[in-house]
Coordinates of N, CA and C in Angstrom, one line a residue:
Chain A
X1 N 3.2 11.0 -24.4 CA 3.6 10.0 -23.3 C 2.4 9.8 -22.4
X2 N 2.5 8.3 -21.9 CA 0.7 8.1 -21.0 C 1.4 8.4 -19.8
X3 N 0.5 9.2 -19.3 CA 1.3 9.6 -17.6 C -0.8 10.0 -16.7
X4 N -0.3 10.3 -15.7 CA -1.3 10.7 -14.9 C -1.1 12.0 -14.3
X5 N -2.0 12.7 -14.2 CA -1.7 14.4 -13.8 C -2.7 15.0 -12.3
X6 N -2.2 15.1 -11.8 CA -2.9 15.9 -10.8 C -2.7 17.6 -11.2
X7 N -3.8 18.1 -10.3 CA -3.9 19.7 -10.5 C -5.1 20.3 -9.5
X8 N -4.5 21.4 -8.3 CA -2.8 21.9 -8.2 C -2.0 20.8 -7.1
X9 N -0.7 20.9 -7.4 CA 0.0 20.4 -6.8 C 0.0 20.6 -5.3
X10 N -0.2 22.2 -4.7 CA 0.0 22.4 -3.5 C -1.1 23.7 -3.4
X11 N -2.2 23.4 -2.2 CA -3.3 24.0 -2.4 C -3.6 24.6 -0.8
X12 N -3.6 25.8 -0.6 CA -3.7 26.6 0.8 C -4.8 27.2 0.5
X13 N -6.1 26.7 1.7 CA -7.4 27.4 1.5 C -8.2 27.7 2.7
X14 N -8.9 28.4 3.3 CA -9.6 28.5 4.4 C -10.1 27.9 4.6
X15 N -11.1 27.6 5.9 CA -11.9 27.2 6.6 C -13.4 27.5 5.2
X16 N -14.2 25.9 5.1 CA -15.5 26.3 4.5 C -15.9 27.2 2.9
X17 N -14.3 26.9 2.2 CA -14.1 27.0 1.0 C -14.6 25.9 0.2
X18 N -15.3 25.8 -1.0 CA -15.4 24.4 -1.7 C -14.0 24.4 -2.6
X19 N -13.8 23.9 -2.7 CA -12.7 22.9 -4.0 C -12.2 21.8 -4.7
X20 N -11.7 21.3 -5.4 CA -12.0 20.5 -6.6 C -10.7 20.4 -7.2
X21 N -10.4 18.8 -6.7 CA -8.8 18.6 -6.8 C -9.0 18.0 -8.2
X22 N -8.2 18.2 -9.2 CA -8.1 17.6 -10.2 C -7.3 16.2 -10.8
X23 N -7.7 15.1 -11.3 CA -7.3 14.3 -11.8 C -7.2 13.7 -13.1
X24 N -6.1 13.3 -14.1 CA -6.9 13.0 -15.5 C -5.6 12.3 -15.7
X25 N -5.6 10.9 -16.8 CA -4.8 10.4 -17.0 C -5.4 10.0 -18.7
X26 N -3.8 9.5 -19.3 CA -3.8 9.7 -20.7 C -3.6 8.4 -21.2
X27 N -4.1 7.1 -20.2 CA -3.9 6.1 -20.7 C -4.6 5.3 -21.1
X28 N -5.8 5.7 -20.8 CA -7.0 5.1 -21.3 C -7.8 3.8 -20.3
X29 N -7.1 4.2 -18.8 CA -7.4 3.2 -18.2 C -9.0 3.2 -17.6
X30 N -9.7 2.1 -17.4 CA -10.9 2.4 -16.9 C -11.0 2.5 -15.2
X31 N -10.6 1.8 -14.4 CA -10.2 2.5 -13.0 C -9.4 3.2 -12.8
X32 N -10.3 4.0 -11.5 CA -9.6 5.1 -10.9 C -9.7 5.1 -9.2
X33 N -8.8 5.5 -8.9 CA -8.8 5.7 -7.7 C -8.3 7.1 -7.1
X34 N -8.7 7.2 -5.2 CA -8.1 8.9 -4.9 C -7.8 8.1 -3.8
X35 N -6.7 8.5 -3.0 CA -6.3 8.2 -2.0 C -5.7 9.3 -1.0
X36 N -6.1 8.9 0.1 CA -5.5 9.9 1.1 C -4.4 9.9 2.0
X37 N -3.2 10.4 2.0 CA -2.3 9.4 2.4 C -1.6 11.1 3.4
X38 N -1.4 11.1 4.8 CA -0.5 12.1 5.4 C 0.8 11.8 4.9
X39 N 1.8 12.5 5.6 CA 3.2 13.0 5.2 C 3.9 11.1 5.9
X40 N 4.5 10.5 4.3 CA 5.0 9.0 5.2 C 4.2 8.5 5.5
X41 N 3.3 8.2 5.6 CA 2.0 7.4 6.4 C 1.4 6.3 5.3
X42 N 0.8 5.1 5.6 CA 0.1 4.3 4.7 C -0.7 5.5 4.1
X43 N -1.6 4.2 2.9 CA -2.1 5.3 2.2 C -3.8 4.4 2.2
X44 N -4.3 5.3 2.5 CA -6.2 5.3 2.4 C -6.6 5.2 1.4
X45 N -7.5 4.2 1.0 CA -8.2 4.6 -0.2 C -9.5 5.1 0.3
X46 N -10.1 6.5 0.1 CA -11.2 7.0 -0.2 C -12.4 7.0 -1.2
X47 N -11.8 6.8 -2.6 CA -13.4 6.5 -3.5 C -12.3 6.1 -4.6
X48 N -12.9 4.9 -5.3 CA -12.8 4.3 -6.5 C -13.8 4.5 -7.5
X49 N -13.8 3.6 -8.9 CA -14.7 4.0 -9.8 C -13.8 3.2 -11.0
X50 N -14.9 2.2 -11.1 CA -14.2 1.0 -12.1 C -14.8 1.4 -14.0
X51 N -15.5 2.4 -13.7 CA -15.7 3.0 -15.5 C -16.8 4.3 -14.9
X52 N -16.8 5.2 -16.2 CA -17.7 6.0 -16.3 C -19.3 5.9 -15.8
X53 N -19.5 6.5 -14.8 CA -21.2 7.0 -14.1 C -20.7 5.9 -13.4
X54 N -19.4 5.2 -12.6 CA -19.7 4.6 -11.5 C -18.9 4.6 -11.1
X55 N -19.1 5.1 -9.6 CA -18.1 5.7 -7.9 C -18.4 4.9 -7.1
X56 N -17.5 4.7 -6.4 CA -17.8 4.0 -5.2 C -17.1 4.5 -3.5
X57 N -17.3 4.4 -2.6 CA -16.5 5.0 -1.7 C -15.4 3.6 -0.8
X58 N -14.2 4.1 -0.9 CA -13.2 3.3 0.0 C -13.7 3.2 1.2
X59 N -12.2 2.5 1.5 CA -12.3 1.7 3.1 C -12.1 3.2 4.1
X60 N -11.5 4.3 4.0 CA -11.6 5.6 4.9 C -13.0 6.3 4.6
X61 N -13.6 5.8 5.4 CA -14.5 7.6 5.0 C -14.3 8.8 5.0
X62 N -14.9 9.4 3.9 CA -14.3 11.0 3.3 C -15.6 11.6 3.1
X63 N -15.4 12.8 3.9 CA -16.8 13.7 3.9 C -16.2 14.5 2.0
X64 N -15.7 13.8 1.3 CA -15.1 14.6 -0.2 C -16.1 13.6 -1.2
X65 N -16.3 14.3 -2.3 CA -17.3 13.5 -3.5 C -16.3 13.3 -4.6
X66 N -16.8 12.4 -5.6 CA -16.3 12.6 -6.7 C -17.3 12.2 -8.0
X67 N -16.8 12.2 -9.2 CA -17.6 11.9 -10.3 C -16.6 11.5 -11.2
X68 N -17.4 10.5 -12.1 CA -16.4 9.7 -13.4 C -17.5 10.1 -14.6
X69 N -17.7 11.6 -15.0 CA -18.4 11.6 -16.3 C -17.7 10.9 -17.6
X70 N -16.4 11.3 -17.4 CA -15.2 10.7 -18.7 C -14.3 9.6 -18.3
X71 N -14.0 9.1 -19.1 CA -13.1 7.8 -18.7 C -11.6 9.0 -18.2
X72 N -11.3 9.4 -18.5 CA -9.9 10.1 -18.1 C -9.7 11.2 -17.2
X73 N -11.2 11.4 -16.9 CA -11.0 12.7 -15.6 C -11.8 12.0 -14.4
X74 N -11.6 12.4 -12.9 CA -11.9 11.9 -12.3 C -11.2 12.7 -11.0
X75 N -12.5 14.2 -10.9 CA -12.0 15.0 -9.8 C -12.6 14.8 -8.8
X76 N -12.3 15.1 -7.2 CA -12.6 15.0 -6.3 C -12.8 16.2 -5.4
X77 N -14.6 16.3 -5.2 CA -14.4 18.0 -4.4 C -14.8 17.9 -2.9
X78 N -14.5 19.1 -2.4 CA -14.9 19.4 -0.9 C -15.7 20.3 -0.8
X79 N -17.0 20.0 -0.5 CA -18.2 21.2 -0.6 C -17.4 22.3 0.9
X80 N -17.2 22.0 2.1 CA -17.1 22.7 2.9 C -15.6 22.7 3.5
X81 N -14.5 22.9 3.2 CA -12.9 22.6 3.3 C -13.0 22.5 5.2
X82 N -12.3 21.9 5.8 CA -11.9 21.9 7.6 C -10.5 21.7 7.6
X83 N -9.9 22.2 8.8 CA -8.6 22.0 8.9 C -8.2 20.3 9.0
X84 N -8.8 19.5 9.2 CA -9.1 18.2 9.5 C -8.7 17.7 8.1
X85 N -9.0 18.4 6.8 CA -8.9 17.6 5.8 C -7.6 17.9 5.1
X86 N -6.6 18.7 6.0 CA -5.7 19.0 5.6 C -4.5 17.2 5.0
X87 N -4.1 17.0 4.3 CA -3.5 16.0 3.6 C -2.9 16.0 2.4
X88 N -2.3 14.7 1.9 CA -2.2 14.9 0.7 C -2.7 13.8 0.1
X89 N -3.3 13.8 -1.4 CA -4.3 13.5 -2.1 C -4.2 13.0 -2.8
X90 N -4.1 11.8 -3.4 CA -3.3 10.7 -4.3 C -4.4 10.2 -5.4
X91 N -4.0 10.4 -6.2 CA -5.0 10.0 -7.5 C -4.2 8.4 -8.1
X92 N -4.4 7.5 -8.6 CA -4.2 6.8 -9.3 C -5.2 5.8 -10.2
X93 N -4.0 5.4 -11.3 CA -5.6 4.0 -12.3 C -4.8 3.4 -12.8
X94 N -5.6 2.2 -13.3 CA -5.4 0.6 -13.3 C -6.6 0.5 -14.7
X95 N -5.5 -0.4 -15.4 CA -6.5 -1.2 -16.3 C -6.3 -2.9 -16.0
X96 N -6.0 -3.2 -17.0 CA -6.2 -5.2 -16.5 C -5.2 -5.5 -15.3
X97 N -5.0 -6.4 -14.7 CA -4.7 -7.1 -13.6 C -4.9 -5.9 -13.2
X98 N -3.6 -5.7 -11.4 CA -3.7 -5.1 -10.4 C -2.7 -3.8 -10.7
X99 N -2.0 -3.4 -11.3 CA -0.9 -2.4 -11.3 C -1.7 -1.0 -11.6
X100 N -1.3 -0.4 -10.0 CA -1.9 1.1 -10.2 C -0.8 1.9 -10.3
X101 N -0.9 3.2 -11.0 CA -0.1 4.2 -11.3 C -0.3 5.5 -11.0
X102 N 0.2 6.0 -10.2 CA 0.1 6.5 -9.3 C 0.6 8.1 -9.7
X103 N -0.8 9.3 -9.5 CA -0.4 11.0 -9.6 C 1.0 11.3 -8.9
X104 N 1.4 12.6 -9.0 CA 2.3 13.3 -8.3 C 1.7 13.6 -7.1
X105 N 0.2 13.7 -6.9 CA 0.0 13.9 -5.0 C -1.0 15.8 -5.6
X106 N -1.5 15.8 -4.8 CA -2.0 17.4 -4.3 C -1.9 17.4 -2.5
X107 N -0.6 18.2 -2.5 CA -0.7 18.4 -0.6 C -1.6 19.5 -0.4
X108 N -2.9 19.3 0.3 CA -3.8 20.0 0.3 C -3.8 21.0 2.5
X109 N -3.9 22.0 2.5 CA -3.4 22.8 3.9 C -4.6 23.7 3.6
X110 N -6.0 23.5 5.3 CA -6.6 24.3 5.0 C -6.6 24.7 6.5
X111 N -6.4 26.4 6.4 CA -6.4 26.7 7.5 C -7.4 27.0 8.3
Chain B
X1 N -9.1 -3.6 10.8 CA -8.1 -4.9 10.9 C -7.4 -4.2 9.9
X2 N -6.0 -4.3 9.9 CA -5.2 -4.0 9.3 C -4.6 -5.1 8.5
X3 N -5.1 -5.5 7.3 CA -5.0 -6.7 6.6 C -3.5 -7.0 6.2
X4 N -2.9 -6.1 6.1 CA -1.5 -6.1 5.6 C -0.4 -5.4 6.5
X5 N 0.3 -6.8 7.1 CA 1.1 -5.9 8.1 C 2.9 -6.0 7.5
X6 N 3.3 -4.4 7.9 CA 4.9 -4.2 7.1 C 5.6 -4.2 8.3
X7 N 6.6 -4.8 7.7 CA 7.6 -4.3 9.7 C 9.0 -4.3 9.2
X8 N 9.8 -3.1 9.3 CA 10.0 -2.4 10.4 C 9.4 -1.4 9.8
X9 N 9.5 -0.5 11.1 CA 8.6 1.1 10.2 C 9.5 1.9 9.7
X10 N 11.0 1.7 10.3 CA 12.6 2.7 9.8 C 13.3 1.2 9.5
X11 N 14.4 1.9 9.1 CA 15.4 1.4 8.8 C 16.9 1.8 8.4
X12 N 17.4 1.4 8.6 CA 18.9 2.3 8.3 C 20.1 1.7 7.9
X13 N 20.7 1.8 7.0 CA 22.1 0.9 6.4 C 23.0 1.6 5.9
X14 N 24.1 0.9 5.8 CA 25.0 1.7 5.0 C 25.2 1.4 4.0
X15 N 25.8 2.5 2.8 CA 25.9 2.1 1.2 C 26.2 0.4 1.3
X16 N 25.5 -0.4 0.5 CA 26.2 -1.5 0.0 C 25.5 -3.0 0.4
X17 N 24.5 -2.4 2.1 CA 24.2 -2.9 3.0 C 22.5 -4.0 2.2
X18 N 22.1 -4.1 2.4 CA 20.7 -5.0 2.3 C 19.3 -5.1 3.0
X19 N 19.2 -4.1 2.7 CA 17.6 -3.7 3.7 C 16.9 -4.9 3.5
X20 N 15.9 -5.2 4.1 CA 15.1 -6.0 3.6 C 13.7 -5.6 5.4
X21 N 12.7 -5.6 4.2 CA 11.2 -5.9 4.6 C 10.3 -6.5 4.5
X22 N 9.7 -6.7 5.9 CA 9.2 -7.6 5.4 C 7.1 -7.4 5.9
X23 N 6.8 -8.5 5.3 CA 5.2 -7.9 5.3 C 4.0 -9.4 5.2
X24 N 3.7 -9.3 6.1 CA 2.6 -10.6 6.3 C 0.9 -10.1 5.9
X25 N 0.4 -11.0 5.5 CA -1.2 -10.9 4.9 C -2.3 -11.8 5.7
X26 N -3.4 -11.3 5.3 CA -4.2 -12.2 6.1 C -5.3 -13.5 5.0
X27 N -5.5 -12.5 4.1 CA -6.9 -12.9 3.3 C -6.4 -13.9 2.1
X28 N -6.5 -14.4 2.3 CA -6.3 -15.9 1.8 C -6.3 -15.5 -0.1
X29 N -7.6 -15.1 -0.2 CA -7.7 -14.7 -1.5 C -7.1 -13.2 -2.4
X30 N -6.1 -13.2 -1.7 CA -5.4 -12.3 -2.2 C -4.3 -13.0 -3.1
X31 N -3.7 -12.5 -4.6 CA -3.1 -13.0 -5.3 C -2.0 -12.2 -6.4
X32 N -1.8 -10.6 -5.2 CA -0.9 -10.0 -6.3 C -0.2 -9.5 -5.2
X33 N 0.7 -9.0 -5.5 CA 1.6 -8.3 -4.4 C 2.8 -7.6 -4.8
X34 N 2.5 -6.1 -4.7 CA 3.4 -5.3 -5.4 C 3.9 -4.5 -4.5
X35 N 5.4 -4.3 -4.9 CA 6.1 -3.1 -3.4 C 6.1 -1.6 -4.5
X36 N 5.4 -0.8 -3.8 CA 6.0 0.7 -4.3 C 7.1 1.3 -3.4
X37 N 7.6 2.3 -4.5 CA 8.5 3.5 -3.9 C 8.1 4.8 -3.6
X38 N 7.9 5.3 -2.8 CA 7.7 6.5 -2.6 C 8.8 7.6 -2.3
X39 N 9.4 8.9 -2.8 CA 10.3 9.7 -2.1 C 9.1 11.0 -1.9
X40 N 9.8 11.7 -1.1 CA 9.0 12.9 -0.5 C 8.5 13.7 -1.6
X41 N 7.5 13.9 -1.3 CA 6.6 15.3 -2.2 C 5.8 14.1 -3.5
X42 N 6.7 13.2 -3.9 CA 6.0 12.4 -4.9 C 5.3 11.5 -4.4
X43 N 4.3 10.5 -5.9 CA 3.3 10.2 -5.6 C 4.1 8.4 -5.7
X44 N 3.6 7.3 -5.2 CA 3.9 6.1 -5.0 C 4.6 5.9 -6.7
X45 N 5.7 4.8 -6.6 CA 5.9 4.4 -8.1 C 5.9 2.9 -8.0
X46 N 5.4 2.0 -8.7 CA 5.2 0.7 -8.6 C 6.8 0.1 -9.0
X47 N 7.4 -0.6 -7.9 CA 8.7 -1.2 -8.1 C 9.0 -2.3 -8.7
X48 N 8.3 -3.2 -8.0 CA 8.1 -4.9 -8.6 C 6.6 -5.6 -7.6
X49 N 6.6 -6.7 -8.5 CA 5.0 -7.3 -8.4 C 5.6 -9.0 -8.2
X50 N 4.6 -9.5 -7.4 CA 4.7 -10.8 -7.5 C 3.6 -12.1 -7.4
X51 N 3.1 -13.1 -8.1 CA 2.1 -13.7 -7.9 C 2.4 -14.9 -7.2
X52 N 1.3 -15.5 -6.4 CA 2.3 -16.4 -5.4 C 2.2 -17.8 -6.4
X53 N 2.3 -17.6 -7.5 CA 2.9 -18.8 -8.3 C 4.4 -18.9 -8.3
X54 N 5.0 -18.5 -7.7 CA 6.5 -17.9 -7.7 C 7.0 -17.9 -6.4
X55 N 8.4 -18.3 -5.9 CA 8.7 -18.0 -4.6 C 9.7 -16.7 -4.4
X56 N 10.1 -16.2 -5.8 CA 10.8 -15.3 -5.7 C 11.2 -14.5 -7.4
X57 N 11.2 -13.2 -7.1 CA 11.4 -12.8 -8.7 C 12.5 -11.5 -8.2
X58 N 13.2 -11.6 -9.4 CA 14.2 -10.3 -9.2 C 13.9 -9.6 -10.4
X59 N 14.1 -7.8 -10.2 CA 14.5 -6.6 -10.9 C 15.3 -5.9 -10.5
X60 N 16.5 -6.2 -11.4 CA 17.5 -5.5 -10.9 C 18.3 -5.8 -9.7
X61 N 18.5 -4.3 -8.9 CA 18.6 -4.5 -7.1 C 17.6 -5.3 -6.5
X62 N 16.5 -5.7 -7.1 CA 15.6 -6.1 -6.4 C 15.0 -7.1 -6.3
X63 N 14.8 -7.2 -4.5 CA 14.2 -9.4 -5.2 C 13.2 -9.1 -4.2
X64 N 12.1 -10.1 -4.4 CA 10.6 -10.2 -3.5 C 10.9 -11.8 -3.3
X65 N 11.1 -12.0 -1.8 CA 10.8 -13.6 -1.5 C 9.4 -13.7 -1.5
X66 N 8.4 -14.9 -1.7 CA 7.3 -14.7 -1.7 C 7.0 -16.0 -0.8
X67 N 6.3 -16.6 0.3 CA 6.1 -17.5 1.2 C 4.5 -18.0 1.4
X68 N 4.0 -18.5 0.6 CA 2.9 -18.8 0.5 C 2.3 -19.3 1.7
X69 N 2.6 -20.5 2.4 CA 2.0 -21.2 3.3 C 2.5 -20.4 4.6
X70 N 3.2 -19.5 4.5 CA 3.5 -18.6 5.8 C 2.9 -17.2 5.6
X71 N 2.3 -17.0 4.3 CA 1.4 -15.6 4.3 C 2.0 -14.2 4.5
X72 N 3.5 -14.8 4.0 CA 4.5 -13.9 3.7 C 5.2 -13.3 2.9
X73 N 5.8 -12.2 2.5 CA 6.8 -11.9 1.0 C 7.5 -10.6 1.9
X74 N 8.4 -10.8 1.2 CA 9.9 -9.7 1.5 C 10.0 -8.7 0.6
X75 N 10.8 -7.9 0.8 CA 11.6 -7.2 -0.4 C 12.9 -7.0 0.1
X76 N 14.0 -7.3 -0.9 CA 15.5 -7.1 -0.3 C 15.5 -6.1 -1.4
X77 N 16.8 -4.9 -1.0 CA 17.4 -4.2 -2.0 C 18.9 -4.5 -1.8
X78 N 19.0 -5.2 -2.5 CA 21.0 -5.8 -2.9 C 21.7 -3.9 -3.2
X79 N 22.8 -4.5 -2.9 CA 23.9 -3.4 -2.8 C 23.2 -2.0 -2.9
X80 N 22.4 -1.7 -1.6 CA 21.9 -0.3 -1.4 C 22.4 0.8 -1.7
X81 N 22.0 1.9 -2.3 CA 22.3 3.1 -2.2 C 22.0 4.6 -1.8
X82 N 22.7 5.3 -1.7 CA 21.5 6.4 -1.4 C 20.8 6.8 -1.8
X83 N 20.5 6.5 -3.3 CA 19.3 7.0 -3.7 C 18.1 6.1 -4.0
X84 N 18.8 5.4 -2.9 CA 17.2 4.2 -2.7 C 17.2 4.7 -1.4
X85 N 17.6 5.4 -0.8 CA 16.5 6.0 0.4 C 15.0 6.3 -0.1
X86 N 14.1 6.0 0.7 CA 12.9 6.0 0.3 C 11.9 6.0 1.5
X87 N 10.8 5.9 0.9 CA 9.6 4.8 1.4 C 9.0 3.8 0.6
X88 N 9.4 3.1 1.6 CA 8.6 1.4 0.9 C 7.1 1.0 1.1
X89 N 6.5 1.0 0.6 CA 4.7 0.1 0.7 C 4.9 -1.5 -0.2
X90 N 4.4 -2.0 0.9 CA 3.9 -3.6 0.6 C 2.5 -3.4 0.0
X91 N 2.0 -4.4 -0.5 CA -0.1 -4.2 -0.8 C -0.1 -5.7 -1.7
X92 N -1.2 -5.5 -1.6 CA -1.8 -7.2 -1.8 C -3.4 -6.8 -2.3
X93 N -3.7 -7.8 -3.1 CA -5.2 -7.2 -3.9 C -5.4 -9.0 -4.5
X94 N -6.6 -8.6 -4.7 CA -7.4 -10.3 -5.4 C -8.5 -10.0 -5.9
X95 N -8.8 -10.7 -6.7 CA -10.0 -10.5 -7.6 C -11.2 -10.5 -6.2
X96 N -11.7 -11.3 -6.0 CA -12.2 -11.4 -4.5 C -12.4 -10.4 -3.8
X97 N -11.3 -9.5 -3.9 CA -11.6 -7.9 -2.7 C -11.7 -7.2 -4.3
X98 N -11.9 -7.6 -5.6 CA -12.4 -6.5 -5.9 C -11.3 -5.8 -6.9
X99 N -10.3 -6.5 -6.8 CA -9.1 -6.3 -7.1 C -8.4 -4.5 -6.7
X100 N -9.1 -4.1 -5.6 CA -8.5 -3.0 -5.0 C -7.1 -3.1 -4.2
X101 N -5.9 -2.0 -4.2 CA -5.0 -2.5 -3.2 C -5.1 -2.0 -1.5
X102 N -4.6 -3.3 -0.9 CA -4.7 -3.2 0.6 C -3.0 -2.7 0.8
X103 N -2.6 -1.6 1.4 CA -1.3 -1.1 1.8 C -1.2 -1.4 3.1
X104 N 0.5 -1.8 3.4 CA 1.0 -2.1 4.5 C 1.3 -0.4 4.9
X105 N 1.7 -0.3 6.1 CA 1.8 0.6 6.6 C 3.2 1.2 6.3
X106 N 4.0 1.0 5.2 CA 5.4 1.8 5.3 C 6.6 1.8 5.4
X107 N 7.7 1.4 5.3 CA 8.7 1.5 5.6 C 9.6 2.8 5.7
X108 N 10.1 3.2 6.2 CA 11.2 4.5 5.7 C 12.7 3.6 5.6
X109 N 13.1 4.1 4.4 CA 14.8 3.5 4.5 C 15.4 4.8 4.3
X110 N 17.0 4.4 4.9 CA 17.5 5.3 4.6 C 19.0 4.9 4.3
X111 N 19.8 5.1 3.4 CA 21.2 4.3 3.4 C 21.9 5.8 3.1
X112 N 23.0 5.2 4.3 CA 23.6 6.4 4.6 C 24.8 5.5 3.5
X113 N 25.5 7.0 3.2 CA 26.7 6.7 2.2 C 28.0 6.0 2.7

């Protein structure tokens, strides 16, 4: 079944830990997106990436990176974690027209 | 600038009742407009889509008025339920922006039984 996966779902980490939210979907889409969205709150887009070896950064700025080596993975890391980046973490992708489809979320809590 | 504006931010009805939201645009070149669902802990689900060649399309419970020259679209949910409590997102995207989506700020519903 084509679905989209985040990994981990719920992630508790200290101050100035790196880490590396995972994303991969099974549908073969060539965009991707990560979004940053608090508890109910609109949702941010932070970095997109319309095919492989190309990223781009959204409308929020995000001190977070990411890379598109494969068309179906497309993780996002935090070299130095702050309590500031505490959120939750929205992966989705899009192939022809506009319909994005949307991860389960990583609620990310750094103390 | 908040390109995409949703209003109300709550909402509240009773079983049966007819929420309806609604959500104004700015950028002219925008040409899709889809409502997601969101419930707690999960991630957005795309509900219905509309292109403004259309003034209105239904799924199901659900209808999107669409108002071109007023730079407007709705969403009603006919005979509410509780388990359409949710959260609502409006968004709007165009080839022109890139075809990225611009999100309205939210709704919360909630239909009491």
């Amino acid at each position: 079944e084509a679905d989209i996966y985040q990994t981990p779902r719920y992630l508790v980490i200290g101050t100035g830990k790196k880490i590396t939210l995972e994303c991969s979907q099974t549908m073969g889409h060539d965009k991707m997106y990560w979004y940053q969205q608090d508890p109910g709150m609109e949702l941010h887009l932070i970095h997109y990436s319309y095919g492989v070896n190309s990223t781009e950064k959204g409308d929020l700025s995000s001190e977070s990176t990411v890379s598109r080596i494969r068309t179906e993975h497309f993780p996002l890391t935090l070299e130095s974690a702050r309590p500031s980046h505490t959120s939750q973490y929205l992966c989705a992708s899009s192939e022809l027209g506009h319909s994005q489809f949307f991860g389960p979320g990583t609620r990310l809590t750094v103390l | 600038q908040q390109q995409v504006k949703q209003s109300p931010q709550s909402l509240i009805v009773q079983k049966g009742g007819i929420p309806i939201i609604n959500c104004a645009y700015e950028n002219t070149a925008f040409d899709y407009f889809p409502w997601y669902q969101q419930f707690p802990g999960k991630g957005p689900a795309l509900l219905i889509a509309i292109r403004p060649d259309v003034s209105e399309k239904k799924e199901g419970r659900f209808t999107i008025s669409f108002n071109k020259s007023a730079k407007q679209f709705s969403l009603h949910i006919m005979d509410s339920q509780p388990g359409d409590s949710a959260t609502y997102f409006c968004a709007a995207s165009g080839e022109a922006a890139g075809n990225k989506l611009t999100f309205g700020g939210g709704t919360r519903v909630l239909v009491k039984p």
